[in-house]
GROMACS .gro file of C-alpha atoms in nm:
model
  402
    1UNK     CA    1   8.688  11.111  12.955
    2UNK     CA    2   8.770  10.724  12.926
    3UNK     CA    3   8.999  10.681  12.634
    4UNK     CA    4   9.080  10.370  12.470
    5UNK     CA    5   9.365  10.348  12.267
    6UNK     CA    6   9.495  10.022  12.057
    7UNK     CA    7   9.771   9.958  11.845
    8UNK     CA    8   9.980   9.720  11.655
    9UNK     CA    9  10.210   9.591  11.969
   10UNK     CA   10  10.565   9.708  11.774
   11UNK     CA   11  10.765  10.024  11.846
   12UNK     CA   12  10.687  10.157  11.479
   13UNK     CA   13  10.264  10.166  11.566
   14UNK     CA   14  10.212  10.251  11.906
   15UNK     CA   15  10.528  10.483  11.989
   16UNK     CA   16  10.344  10.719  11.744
   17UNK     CA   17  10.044  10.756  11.963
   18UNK     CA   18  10.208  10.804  12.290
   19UNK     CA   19  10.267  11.155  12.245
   20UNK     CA   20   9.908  11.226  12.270
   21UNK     CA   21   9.823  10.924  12.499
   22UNK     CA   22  10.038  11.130  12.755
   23UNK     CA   23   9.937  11.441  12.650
   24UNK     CA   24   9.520  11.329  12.709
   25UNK     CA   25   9.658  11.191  13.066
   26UNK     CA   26   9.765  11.497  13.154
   27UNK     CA   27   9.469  11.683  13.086
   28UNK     CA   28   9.247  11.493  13.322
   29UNK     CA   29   9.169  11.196  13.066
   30UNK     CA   30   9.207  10.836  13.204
   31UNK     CA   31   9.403  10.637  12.961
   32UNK     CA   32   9.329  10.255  12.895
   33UNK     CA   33   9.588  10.082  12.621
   34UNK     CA   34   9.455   9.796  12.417
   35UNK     CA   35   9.748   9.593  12.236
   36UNK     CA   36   9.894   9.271  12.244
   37UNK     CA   37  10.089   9.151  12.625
   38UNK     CA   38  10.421   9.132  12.413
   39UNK     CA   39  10.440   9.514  12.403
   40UNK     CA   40  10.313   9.596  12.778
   41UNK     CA   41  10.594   9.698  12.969
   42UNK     CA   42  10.656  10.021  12.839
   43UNK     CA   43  10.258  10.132  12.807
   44UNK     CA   44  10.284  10.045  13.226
   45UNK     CA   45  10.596  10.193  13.268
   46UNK     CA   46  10.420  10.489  13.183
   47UNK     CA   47  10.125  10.461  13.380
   48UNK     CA   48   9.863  10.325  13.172
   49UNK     CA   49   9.596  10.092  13.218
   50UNK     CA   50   9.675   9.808  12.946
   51UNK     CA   51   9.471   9.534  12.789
   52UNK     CA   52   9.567   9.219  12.625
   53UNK     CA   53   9.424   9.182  12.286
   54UNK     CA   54   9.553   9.085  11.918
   55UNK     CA   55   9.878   8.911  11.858
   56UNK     CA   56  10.204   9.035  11.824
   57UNK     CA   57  10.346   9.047  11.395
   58UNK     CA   58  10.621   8.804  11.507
   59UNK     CA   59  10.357   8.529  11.625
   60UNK     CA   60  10.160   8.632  11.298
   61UNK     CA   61  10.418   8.565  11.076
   62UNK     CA   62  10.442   8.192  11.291
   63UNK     CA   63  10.081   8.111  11.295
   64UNK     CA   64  10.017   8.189  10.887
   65UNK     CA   65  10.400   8.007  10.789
   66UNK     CA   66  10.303   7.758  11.027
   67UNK     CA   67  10.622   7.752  11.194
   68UNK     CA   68  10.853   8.005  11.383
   69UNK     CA   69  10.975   8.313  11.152
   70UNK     CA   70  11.057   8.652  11.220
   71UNK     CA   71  10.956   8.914  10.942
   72UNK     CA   72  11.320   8.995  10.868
   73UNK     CA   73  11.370   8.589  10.783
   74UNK     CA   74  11.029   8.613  10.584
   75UNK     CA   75  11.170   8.899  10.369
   76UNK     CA   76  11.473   8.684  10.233
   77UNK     CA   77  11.171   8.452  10.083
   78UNK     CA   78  11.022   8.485   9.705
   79UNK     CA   79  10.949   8.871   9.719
   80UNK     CA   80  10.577   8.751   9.611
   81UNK     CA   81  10.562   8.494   9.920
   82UNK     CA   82  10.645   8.769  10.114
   83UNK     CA   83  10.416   9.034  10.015
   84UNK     CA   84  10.115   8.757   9.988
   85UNK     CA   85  10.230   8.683  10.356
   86UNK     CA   86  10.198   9.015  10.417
   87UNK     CA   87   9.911   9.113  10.313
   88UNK     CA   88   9.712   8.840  10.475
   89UNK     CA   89   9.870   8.926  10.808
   90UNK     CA   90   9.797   9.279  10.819
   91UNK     CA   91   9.500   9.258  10.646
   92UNK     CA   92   9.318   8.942  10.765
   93UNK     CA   93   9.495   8.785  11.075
   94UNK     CA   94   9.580   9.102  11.270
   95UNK     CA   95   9.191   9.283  11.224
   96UNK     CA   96   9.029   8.953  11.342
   97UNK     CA   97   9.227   8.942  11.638
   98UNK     CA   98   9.176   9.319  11.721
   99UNK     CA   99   8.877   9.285  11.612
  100UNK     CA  100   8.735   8.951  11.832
  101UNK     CA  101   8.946   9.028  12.099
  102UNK     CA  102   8.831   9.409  12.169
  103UNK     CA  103   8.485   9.345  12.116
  104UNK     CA  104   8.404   9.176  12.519
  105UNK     CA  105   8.650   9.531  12.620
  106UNK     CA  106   8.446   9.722  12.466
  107UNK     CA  107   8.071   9.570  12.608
  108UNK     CA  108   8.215   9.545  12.976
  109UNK     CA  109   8.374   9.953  12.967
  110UNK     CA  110   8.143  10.242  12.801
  111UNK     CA  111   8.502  10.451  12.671
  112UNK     CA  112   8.375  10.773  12.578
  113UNK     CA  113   8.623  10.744  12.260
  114UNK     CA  114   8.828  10.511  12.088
  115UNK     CA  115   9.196  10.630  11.971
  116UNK     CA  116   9.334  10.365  11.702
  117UNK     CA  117   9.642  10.343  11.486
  118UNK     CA  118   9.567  10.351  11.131
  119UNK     CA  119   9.702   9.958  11.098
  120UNK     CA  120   9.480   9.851  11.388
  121UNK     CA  121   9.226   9.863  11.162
  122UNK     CA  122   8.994   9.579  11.353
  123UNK     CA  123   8.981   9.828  11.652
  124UNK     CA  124   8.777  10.097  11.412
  125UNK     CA  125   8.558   9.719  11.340
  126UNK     CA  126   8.524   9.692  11.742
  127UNK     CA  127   8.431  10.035  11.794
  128UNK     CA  128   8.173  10.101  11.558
  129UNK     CA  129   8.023   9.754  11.658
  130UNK     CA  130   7.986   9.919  11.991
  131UNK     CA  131   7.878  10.230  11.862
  132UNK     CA  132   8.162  10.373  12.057
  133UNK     CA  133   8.286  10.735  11.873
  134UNK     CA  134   8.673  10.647  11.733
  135UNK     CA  135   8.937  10.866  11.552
  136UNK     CA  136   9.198  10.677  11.363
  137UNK     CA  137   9.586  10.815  11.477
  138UNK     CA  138   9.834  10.805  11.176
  139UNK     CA  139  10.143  10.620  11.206
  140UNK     CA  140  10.328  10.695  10.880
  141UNK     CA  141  10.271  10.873  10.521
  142UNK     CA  142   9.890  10.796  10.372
  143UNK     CA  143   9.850  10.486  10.139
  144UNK     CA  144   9.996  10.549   9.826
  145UNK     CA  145   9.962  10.339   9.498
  146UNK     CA  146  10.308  10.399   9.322
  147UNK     CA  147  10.533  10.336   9.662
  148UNK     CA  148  10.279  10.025   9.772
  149UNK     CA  149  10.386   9.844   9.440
  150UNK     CA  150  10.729   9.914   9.512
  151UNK     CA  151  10.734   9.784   9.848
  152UNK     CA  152  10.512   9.467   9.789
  153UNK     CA  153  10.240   9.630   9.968
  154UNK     CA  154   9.982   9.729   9.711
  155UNK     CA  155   9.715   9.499   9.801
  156UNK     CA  156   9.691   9.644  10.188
  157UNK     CA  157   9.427   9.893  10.105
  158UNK     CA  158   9.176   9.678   9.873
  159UNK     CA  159   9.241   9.429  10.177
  160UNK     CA  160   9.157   9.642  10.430
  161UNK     CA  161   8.816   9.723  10.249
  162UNK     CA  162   8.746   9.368  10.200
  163UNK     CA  163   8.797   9.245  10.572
  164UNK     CA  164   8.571   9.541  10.691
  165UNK     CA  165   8.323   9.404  10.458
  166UNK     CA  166   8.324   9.091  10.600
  167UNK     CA  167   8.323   9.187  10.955
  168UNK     CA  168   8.068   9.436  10.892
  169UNK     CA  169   7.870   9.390  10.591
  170UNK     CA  170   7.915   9.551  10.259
  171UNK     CA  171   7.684   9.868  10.327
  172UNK     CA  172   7.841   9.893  10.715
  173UNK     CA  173   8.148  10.006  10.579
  174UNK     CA  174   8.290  10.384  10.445
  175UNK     CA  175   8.672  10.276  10.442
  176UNK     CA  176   8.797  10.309  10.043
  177UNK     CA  177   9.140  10.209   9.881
  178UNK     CA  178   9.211  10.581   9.865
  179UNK     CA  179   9.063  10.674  10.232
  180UNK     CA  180   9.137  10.414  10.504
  181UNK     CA  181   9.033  10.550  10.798
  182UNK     CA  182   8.692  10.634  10.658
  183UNK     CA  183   8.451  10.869  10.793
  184UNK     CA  184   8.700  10.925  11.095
  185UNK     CA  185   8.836  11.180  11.213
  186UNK     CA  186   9.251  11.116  11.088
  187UNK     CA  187   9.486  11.244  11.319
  188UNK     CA  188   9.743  11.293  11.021
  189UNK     CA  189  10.132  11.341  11.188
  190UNK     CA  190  10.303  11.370  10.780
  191UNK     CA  191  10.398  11.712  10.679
  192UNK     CA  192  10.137  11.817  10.409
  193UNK     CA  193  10.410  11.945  10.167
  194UNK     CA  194  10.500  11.597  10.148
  195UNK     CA  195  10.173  11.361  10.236
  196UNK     CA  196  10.001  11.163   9.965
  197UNK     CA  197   9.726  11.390   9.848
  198UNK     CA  198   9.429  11.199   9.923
  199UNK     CA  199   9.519  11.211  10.271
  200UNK     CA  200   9.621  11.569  10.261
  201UNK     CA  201   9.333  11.710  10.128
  202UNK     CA  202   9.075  11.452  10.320
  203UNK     CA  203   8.808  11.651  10.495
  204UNK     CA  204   8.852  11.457  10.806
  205UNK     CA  205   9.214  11.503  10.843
  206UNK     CA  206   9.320  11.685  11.156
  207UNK     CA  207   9.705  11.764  11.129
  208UNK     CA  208   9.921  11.625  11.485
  209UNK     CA  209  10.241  11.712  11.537
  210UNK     CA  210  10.490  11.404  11.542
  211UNK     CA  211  10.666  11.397  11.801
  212UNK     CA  212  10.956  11.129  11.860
  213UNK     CA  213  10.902  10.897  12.130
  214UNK     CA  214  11.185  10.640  12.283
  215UNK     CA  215  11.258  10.463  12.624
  216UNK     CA  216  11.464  10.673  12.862
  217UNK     CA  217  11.813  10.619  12.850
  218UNK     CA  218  12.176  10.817  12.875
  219UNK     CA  219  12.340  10.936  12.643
  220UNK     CA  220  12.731  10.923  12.623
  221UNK     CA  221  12.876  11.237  12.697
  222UNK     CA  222  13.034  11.291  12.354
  223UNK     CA  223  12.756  11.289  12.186
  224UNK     CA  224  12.585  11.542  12.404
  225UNK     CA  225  12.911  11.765  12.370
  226UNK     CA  226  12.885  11.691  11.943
  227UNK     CA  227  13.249  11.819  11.924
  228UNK     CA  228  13.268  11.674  11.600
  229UNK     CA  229  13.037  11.598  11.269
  230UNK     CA  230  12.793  11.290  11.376
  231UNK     CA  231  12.612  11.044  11.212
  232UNK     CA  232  12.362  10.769  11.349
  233UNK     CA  233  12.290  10.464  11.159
  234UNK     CA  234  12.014  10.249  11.222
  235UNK     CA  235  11.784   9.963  11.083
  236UNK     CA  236  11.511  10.054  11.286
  237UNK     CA  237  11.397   9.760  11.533
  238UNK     CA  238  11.237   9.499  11.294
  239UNK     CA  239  11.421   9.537  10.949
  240UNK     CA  240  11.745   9.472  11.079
  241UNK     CA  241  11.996   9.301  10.833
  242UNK     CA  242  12.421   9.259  10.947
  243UNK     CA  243  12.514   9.272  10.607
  244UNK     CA  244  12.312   9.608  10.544
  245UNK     CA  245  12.509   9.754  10.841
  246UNK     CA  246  12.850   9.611  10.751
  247UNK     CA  247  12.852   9.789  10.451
  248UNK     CA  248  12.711  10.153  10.579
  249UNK     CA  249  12.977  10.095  10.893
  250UNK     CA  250  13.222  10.106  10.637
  251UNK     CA  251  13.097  10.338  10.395
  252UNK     CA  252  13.033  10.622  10.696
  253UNK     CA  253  13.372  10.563  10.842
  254UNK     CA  254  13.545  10.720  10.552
  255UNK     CA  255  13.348  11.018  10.612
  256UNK     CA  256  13.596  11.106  10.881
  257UNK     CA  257  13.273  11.190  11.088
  258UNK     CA  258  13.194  11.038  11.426
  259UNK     CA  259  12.955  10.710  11.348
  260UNK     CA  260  12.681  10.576  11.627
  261UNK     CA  261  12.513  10.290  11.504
  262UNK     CA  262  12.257  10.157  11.692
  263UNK     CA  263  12.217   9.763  11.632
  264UNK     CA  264  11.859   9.690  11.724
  265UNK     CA  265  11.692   9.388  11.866
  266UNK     CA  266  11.716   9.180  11.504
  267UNK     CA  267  12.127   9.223  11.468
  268UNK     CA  268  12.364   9.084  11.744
  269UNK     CA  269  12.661   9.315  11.790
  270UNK     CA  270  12.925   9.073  11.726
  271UNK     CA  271  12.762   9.014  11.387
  272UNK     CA  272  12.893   9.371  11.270
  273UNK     CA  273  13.262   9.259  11.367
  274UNK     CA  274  13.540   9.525  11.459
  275UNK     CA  275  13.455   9.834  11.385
  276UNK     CA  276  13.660  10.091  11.303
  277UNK     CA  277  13.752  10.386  11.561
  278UNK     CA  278  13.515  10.629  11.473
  279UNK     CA  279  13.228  10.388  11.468
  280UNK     CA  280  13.019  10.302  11.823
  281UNK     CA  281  12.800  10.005  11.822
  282UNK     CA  282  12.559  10.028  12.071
  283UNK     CA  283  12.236   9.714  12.088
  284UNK     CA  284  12.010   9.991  12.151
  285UNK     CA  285  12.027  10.426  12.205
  286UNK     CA  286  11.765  10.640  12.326
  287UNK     CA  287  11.666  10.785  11.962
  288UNK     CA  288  11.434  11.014  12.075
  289UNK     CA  289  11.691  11.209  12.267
  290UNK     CA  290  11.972  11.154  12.024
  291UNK     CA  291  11.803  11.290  11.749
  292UNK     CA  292  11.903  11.680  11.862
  293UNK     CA  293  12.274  11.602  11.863
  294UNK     CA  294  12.310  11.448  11.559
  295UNK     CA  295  12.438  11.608  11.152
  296UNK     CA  296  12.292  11.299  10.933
  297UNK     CA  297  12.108  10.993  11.047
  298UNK     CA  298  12.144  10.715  10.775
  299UNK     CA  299  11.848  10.445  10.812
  300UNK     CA  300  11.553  10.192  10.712
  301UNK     CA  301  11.315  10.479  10.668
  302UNK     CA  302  11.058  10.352  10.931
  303UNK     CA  303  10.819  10.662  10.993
  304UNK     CA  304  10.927  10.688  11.368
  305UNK     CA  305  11.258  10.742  11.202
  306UNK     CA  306  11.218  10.959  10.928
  307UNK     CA  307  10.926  11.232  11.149
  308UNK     CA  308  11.151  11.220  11.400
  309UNK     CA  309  11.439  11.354  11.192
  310UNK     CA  310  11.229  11.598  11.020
  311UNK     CA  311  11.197  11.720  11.307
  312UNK     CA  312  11.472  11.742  11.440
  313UNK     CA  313  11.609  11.919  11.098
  314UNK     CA  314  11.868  11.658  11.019
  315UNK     CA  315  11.925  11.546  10.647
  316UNK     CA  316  11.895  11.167  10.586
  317UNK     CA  317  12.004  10.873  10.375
  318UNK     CA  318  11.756  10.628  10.339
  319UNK     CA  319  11.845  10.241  10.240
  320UNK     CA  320  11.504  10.104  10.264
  321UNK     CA  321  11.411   9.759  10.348
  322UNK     CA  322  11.048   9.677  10.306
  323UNK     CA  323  10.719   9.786  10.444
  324UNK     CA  324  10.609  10.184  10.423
  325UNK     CA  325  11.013  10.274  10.385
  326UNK     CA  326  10.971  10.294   9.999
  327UNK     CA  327  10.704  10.535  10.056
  328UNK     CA  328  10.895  10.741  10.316
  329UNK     CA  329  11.210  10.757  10.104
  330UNK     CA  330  11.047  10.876   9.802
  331UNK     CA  331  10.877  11.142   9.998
  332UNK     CA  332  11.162  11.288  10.181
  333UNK     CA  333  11.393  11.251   9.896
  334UNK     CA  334  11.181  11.394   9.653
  335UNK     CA  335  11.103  11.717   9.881
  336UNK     CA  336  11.508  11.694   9.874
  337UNK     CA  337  11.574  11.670  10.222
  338UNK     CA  338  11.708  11.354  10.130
  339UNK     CA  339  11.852  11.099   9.940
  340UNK     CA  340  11.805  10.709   9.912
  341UNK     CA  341  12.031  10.417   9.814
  342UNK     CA  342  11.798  10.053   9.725
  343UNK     CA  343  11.897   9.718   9.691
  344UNK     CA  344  12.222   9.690   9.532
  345UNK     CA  345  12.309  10.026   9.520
  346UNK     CA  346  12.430   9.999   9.907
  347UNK     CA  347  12.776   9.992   9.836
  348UNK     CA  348  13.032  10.127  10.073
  349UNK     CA  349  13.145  10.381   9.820
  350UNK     CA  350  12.781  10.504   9.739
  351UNK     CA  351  12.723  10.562  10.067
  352UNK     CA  352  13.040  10.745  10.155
  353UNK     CA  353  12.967  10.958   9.883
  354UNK     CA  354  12.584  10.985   9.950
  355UNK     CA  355  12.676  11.106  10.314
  356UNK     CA  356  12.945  11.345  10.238
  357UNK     CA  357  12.689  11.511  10.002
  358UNK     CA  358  12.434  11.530  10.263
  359UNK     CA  359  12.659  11.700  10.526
  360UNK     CA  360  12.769  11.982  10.316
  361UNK     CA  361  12.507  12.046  10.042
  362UNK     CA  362  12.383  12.449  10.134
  363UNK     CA  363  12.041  12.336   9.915
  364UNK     CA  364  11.975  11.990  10.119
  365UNK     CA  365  12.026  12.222  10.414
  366UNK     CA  366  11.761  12.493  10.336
  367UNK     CA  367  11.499  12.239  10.243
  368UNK     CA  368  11.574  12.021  10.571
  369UNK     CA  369  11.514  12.331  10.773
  370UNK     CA  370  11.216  12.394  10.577
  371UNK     CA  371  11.017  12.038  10.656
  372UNK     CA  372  11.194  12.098  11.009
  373UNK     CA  373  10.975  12.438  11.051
  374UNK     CA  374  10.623  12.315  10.854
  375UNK     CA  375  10.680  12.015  11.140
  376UNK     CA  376  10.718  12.282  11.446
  377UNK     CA  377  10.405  12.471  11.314
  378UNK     CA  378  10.170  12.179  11.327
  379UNK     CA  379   9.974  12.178  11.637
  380UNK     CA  380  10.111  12.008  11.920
  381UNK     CA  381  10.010  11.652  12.099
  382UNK     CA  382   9.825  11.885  12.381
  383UNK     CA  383   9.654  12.077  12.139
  384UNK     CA  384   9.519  11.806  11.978
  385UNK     CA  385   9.460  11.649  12.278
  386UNK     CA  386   9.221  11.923  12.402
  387UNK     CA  387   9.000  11.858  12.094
  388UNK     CA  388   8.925  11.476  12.169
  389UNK     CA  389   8.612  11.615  12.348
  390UNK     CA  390   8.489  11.766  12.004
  391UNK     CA  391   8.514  11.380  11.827
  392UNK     CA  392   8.272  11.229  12.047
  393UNK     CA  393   7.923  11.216  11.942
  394UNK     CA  394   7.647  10.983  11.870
  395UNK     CA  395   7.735  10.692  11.605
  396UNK     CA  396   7.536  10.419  11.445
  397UNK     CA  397   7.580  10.071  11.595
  398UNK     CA  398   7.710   9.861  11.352
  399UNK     CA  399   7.589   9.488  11.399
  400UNK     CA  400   7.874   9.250  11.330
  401UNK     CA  401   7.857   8.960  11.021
  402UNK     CA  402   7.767   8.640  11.177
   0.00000   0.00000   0.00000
C-alpha cells in the first residue's frame, strides 16, 4: 500500500509515529512523510519519501506575535496571552496549513491510507476531502478537561471542533470535545490503566505499543556499564528553561547518584555553569537508547518522555512546564509510578528529597514495573502495522467550505 503519514514537524509529534512508519516499510508498504521542511532530515535519513507542507510551531508562534519568538520565550508572557496564543496556533494556524497545503498531495497521489498525528488535525480535513481512508496515531494521553485547565490548554478541543466546522461544514464533521479523532480509527499508545476514559473506552481505539524513538548516537561507556545509581535529567527539546535545570543539577547532585543531564536545543551548556562531579552535561544524548541504563529520569513530562520511561520501568519526577505535561504528570503520579514538583515547588531540596524517595521506595517500584509490563503486553508497532490493510475502505468525500 501507499501510506501517507503527516505530523506536527517537532520531535514530540512525529517521533511517536516512526515506530510504525518503519514497521509498515518493512512489511512491503511504501512510506511517503508529509510535514513541514524544518523537520526533514531525519524522516530521509531513514528512507522516506517526504513532503513539504504546514509550518513549523516556531514560525507559528512568529507569524501570529508578529515577530520572532520561540514557544519557551512565549511562555514567560501573561499565562492568558500564552494559552490564547496557543490555542489559535494549534487550533487555527497549524490545521489551515496542513490542511491547504496537503490538499494538491493528496489530488496528484491516490494513498491507499492516510496515517496522522492526533495534533495534525488539518491532515484528517485533507483526507476526508479526498475521500482518502485515514486513522489518527496518538501522540500523548487523550484530551482531558481537569489537566487542560491546568496547563492553559482547555480550549484545544472546542477549537479543534470549530476549525473542522469551518473547513468542512457543520454536518461534515464527527470530531467532539470528548472524541478528537472522530469516527477514526485511534491508534491509542497510553497505557489504559492510566488513559483518560473517553479515550480508553472509545470504540475506535486500537491500543499501539509506544515505543521510544531517538537519533542514533553513542553512548559513554559508563553509562552502558551503570556501575553506579543513575539519573537523567531533561527538559525535553522545546520547554527548556536554565534556571529549571540549575536547580535539579543541584538538587540531584546531593543524591550521591551519577547525574546525565541532557541540555536540549533551547538551553546552551554554558548557561548551566560548573557542574558538580557527578553531574554530565551533554547538548544532546540518544534517549531512546539511554533509557535501559538508567534508575530515575527527572523531566518536563513530554509524552515521548514519560512512554518511553514506562517502558523502560524507570520511576520519574516530573517538573512540568506547559503543554500536555500537566496531564502526563497527573497520570503517572497518580498511578504512583511517580511523583511531580510544579512551579515553585522546584527547589533544590524538594527535589533531592523527591529523588531519593523515588530510588528506594519498594511500593513506587512494584507499580513502575507494573505500567512497565501493561506497556510490553500492548501489541507491537508490526502488529499494528499488519492491520493498516483492515482501515482502508470506502469513505464519503467531504467537499471543502468555500
Amino acid at each position: 500500500m501507499d501510506l501517507l503519514f503527516s505530523s506536527l514537524p517537532s520531535h514530540g509529534h512525529t517521533y511517536p509515529l516512526l515506530p510504525l512508519a518503519i514497521a509498515a516499510r518493512e512489511q512491503g508498504h511504501h512510506i511517503t512523510y508529509a510535514t513541514a521542511a524544518s523537520f526533514h532530515a531525519p524522516l530521509i535519513a531513514l528512507g522516506f519519501d517526504v513532503v513539504d507542507v504546514g509550518i513549523d510551531i516556531h514560525s507559528a508562534f512568529a507569524e501570529l506575535a508578529g515577530s520572532e519568538v520561540s514557544p519557551v520565550e512565549a511562555r514567560r508572557r501573561d499565562p492568558e496571552e500564552v494559552a490564547k496564543l496557543a490555542a489559535h496556533i494549534f487550533t487555527d494556524i497549524l490545521p489551515r496549513r496542513f490542511f491547504g497545503d496537503l490538499q494538491p498531495v493528496l489530488a496528484a497521489q491516490r494513498f491507499d491510507l492516510v496515517v496522522y498525528e492526533a495534533a495534525t488535525i488539518g491532515a484528517a480535513f485533507a483526507a476526508k476531502v479526498a475521500g482518502v481512508p485515514a486513522v489518527c496515531h496518538a501522540f500523548g494521553r487523550g484530551f482531558d478537561r481537569v489537566a487542560a485547565e491546568e496547563s492553559g490548554t482547555a480550549g484545544f478541543a472546542e477549537g479543534f471542533v470549530r476549525i473542522a466546522e469551518e473547513l468542512l461544514g457543520p454536518d461534515a464533521t464527527d470530531l467532539t470535545p470528548d472524541n478528537l479523532a472522530g469516527g477514526d480509527p485511534y491508534l491509542d499508545i497510553y497505557p489504559a490503566s492510566i488513559q483518560a476514559p473517553a479515550y480508553r473506552d472509545a470504540p475506535n481505539r486500537v491500543p499501539l505499543r509506544p515505543v521510544a524513538f531517538s537519533e542514533p548516537g553513542e553512548l559513554p561507556d559508563w553509562v552502558r556499564a551503570h556501575a553506579e545509581p543513575l539519573i537523567y535529567l531533561t527538559l525535553g527539546t522545546a520547554f527548556g528553561d536554565a534556571g529549571v535545570l540549575r536547580t535539579a543539577i543541584a538538587g540531584l547532585a546531593a543524591t550521591g547518584a551519577k547525574v546525565l543531564v541532557a541540555a536540549g536545543p533551547t538551553v546552551q551548556t554554558e548557561d548551566l555553569g560548573d557542574p558538580p562531579p557527578s553531574v554530565t552535561v551533554e547538548a544532546w544524548v540518544p534517549q531512546a537508547e539511554l533509557l535501559p541504563h538508567v534508575d530515575l529520569v527527572v523531566h518536563h513530562g513530554g509524552s515521548g518522555t514519560t512512554l518511553g520511561s514506562i517502558a523502560a520501568g524507570v520511576p520519574q519526577l516530573f517538573l512540568p512546564q506547559g503543554a500536555d505535561q500537566f496531564t502526563n504528570a497527573d497520570a503517572v503520579t497518580g498511578a504512583g509510578a511517580a511523583r511531580t514538583l510544579r512551579g515553585d515547588e522546584v527547589t533544590a531540596e524538594a527535589v533531592t528529597a523527591a529523588a531519593k524517595e523515588l530510588l528506594s521506595d519498594a511500593d513506587v517500584a512494584a507499580r513502575v514495573a507494573a505500567l512497565a509490563e501493561e506497556v510490553a503486553a500492548m501489541p507491537s508497532p508490526a502488529e499494528v502495522a499488519a492491520r493498516l490493510p483492515e482501515f482502508v475502505r470506502p469513505v464519503r468525500v467531504v467537499p471543502a467550505e468555500r
